[in-house]
XYZ file of C-alpha atoms in Angstrom:
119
model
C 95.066 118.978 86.481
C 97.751 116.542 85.128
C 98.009 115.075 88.986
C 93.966 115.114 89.266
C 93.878 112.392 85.932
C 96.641 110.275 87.012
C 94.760 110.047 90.336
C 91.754 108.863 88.998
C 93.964 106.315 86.472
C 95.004 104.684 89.356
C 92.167 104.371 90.863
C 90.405 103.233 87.814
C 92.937 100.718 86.373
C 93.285 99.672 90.992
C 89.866 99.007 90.908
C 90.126 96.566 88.091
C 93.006 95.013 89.279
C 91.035 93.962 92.555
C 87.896 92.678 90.468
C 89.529 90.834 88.029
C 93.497 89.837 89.586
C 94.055 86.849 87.213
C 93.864 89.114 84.396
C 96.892 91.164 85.540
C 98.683 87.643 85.997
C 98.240 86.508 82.614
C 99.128 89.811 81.057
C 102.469 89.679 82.937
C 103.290 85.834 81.844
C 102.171 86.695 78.401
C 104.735 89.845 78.130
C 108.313 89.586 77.234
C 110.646 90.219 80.025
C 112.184 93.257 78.243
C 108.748 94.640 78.292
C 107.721 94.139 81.586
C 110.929 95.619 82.357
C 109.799 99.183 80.192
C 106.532 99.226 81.978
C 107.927 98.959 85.419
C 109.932 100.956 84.862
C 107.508 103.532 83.070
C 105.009 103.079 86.864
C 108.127 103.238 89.310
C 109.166 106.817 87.408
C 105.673 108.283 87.146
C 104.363 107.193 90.876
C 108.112 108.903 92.179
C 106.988 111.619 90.371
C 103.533 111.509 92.018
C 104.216 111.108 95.093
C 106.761 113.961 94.792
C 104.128 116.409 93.104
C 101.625 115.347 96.060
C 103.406 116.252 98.714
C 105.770 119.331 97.440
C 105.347 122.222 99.756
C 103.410 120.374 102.246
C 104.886 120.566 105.614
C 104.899 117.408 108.643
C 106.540 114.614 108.714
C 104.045 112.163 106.703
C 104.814 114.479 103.478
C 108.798 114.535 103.712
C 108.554 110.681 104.146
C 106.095 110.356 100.975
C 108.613 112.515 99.066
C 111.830 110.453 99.874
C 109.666 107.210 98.894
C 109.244 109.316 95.790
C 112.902 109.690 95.048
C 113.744 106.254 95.514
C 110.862 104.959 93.345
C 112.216 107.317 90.547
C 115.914 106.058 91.343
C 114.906 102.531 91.806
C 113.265 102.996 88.126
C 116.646 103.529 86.746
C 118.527 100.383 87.914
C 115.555 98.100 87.226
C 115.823 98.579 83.658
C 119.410 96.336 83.625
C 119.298 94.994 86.905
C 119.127 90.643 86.412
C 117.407 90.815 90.270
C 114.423 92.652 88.427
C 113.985 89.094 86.294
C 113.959 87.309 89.678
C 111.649 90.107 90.803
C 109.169 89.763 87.677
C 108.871 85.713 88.150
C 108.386 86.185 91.660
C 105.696 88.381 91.425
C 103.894 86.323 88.697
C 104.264 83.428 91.003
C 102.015 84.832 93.979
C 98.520 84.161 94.406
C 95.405 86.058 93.166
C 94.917 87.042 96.950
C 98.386 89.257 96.843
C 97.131 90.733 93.211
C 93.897 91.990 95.074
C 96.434 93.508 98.308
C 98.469 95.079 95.633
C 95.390 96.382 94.049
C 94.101 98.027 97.092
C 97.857 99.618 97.699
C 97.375 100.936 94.253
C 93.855 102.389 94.850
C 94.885 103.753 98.449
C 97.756 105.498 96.351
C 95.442 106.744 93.744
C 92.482 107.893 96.429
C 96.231 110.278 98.576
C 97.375 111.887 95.041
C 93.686 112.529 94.528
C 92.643 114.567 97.827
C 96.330 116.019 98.512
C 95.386 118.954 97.005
């Protein structure tokens, strides 16, 4: 049930994303880098977690692959928090244009439409 909401939240907040991309911009210049930091690092832990939950006890290849992007997103979460490369990271992704917020978005909503129909 728990997977089945988070699905549909990233859907939802994907879909929003691709309508209205300069509004994720300006939320990211507004933030403080220490909180950017806690909410990346709060997305990379709970789409590891996802993608882990989506594809336990499947079997294939596709699934095992999902799952080991899932443990790296959770252990990538962990360094980010300290890491000066995720500043660097932060101000490069503000810098992008809209069009790359909008290809992001649809990654998101792709990601939200797998976790949704996995199971």
């Amino acid at each position: 049930m728990l997977l089945k909401i988070l699905g549909w939240l990233w859907v939802i907040t994907g879909m929003l994303f691709f309508i209205k991309p300069e509004w994720l911009r300006k939320r990211l210049q507004k933030k403080s880098m220490k909180k950017i930091k806690r909410i990346f690092f709060g997305i990379a832990l709970v789409l590891g977690i996802l993608l882990i939950k989506a594809t336990w006890g499947m079997s294939g290849l596709f699934p095992k692959i999902v799952m080991i992007i899932g443990v790296i997103a959770i252990l990538k979460a962990f360094f980010f928090l300290k890491a000066k490369a995720a500043d660097r990271v932060i101000g490069w992704f503000i810098e992008q244009p809209i069009q790359f917020f909008r290809i992001w978005a649809g990654v998101q909503i792709a990601l939200g439409a797998f976790i949704l129909f996995v199971k």
